[in-house]
Tab-separated table of N, CA and C in Angstrom:
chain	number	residue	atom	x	y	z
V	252	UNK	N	-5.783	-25.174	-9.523
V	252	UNK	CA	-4.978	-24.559	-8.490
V	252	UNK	C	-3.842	-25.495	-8.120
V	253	UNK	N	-2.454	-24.973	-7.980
V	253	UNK	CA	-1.510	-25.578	-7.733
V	253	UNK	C	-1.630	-25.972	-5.726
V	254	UNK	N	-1.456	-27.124	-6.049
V	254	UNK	CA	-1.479	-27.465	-4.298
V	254	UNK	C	0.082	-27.897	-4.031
V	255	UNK	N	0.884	-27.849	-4.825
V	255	UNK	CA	2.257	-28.175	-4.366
V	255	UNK	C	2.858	-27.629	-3.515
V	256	UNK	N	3.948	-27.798	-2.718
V	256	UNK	CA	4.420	-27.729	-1.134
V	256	UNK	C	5.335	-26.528	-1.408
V	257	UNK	N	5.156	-25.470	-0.794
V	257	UNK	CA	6.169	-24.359	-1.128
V	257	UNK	C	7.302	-24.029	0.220
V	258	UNK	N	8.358	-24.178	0.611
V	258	UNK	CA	8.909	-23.382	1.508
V	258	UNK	C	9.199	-22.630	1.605
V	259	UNK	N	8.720	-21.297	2.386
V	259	UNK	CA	9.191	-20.074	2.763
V	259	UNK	C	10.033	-19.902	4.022
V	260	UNK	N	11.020	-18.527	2.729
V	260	UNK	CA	12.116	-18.360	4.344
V	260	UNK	C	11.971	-16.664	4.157
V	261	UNK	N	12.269	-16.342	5.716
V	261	UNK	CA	12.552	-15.315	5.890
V	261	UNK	C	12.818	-14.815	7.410
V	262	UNK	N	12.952	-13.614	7.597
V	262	UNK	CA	12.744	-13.239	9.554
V	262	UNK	C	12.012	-13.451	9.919
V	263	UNK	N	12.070	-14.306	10.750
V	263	UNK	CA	10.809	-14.550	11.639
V	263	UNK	C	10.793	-13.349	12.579
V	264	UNK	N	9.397	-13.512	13.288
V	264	UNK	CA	9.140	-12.055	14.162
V	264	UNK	C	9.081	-12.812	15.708
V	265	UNK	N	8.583	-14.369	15.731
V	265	UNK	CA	8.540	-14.763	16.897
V	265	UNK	C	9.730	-16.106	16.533
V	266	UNK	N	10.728	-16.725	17.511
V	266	UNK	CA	10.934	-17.979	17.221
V	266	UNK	C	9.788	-19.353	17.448
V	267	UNK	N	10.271	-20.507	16.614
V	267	UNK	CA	9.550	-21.379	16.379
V	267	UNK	C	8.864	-21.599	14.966
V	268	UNK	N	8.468	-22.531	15.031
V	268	UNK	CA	7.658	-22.964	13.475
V	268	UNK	C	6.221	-22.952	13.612
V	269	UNK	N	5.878	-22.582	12.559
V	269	UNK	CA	4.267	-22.640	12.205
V	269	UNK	C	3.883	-23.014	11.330
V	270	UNK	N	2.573	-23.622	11.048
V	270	UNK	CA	2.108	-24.576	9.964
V	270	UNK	C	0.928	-23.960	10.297
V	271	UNK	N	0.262	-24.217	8.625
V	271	UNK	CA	-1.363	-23.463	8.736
V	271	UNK	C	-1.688	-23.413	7.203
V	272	UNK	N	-2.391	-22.862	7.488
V	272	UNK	CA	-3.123	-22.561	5.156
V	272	UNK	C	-2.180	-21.543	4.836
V	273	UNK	N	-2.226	-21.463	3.792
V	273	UNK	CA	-1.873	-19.850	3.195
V	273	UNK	C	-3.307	-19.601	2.302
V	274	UNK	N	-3.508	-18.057	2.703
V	274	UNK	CA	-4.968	-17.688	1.408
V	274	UNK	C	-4.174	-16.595	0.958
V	275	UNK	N	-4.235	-16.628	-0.424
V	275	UNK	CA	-3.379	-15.572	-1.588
V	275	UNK	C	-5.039	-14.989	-2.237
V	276	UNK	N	-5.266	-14.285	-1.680
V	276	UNK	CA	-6.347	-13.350	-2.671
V	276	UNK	C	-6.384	-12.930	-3.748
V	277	UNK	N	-6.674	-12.983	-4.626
V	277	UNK	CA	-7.178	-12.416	-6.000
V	277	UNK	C	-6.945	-10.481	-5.836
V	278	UNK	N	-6.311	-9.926	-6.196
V	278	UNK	CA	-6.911	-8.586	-6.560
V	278	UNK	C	-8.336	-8.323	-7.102
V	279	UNK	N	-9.018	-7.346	-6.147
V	279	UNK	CA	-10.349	-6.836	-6.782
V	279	UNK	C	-10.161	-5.700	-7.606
V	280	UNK	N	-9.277	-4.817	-8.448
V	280	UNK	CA	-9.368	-4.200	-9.075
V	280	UNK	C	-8.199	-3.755	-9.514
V	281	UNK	N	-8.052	-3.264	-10.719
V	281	UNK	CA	-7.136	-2.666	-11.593
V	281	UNK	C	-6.565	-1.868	-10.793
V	282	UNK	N	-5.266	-1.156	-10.473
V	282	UNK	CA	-5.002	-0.166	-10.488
V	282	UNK	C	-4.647	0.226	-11.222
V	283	UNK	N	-4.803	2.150	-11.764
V	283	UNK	CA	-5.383	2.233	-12.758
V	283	UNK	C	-3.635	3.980	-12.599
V	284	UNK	N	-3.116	4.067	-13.058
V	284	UNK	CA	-2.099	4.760	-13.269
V	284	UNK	C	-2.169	5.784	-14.527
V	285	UNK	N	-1.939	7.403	-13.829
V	285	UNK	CA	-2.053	8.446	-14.958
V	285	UNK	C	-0.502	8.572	-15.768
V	286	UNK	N	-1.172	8.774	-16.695
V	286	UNK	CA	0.325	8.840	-17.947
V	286	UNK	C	0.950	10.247	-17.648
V	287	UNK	N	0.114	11.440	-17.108
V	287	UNK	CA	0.474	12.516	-16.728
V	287	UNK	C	1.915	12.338	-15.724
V	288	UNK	N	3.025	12.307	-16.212
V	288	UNK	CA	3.950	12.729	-15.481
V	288	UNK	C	4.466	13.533	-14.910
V	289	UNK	N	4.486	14.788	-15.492
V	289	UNK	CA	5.367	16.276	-14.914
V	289	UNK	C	4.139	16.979	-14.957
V	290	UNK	N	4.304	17.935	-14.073
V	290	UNK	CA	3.312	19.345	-13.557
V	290	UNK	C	3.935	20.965	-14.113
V	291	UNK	N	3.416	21.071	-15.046
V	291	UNK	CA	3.893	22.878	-15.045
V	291	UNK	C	4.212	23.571	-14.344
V	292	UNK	N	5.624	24.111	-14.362
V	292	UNK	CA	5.856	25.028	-13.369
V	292	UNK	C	4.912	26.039	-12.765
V	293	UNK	N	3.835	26.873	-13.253
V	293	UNK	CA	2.713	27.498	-13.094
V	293	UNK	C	1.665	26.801	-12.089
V	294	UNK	N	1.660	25.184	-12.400
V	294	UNK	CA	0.773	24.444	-11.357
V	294	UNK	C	1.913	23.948	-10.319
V	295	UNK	N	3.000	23.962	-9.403
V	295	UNK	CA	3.698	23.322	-8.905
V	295	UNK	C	3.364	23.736	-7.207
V	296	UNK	N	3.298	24.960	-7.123
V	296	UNK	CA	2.935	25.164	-5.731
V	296	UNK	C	1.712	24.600	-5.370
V	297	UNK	N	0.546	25.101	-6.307
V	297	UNK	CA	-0.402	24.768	-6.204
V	297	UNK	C	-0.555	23.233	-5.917
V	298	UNK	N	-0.358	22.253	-6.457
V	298	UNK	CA	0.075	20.786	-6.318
V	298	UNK	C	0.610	20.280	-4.803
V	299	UNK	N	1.983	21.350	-4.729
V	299	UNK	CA	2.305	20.941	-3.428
V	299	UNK	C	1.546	21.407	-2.164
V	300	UNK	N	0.742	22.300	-2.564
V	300	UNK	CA	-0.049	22.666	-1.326
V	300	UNK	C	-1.790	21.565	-0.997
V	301	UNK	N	-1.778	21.235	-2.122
V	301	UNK	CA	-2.934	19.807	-2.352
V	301	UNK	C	-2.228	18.822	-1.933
V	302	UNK	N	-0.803	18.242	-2.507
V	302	UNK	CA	-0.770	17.218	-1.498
V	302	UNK	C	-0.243	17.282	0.125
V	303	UNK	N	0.450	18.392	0.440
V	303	UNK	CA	0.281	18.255	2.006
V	303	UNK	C	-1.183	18.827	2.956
V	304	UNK	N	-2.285	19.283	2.114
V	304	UNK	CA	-3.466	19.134	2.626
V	304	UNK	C	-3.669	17.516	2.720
V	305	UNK	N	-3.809	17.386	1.793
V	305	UNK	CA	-4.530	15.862	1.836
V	305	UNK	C	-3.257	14.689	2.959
V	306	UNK	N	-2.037	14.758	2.789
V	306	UNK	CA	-1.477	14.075	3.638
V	306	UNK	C	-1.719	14.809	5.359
V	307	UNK	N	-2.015	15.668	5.422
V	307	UNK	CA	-2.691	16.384	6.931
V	307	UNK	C	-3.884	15.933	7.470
V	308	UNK	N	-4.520	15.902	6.388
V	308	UNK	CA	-5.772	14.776	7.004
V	308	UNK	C	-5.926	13.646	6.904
V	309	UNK	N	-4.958	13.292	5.927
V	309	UNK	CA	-4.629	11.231	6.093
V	309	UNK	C	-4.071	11.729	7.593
V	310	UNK	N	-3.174	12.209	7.831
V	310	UNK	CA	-2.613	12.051	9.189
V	310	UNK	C	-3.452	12.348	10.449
V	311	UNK	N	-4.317	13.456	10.356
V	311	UNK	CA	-5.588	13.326	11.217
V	311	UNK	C	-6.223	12.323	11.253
V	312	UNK	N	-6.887	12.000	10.240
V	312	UNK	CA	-7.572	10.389	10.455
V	312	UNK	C	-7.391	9.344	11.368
V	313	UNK	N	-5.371	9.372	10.680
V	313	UNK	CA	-4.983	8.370	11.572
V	313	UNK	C	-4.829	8.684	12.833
V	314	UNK	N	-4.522	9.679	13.718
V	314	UNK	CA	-4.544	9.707	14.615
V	314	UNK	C	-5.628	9.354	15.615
V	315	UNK	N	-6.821	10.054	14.871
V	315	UNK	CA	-8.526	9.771	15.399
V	315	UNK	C	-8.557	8.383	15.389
V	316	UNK	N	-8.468	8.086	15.046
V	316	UNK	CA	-8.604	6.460	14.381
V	316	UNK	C	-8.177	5.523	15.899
V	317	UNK	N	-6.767	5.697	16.235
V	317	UNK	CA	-5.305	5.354	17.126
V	317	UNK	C	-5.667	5.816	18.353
V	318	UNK	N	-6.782	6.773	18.415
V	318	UNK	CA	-7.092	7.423	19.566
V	318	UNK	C	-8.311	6.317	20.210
């Protein structure tokens, strides 16, 4: 493991400096990507009506969640 001194810049969100560890995690898994690109015109509504179900209840969730 490289222990050499790195400086990072960017916006800060608070002023002032901070010092501390950095932990860089490992990925636990592949993501894993379909080669399927385009949808048949025949499947297209259908598609769009699956993904704004499913983004309706990601968005329920989150709300329950926030609540």
């Amino acid at each position: 493991m490289n222990k050499a001194a790195h400086v990072l810049h960017g916006t800060p969100v608070v002023p002032g400096v901070g010092y501390g560890p950095v932990i860089r995690p490992t990925p636990r898994c592949e993501i894993v990507t379909s080669s399927a690109t385009t949808i048949p015109d025949t499947a297209r509504e259908a598609e769009v009506g699956r993904f704004e179900a499913a983004a309706a209840a990601v968005a329920d969730r989150l709300r329950a969640r926030a609540t």
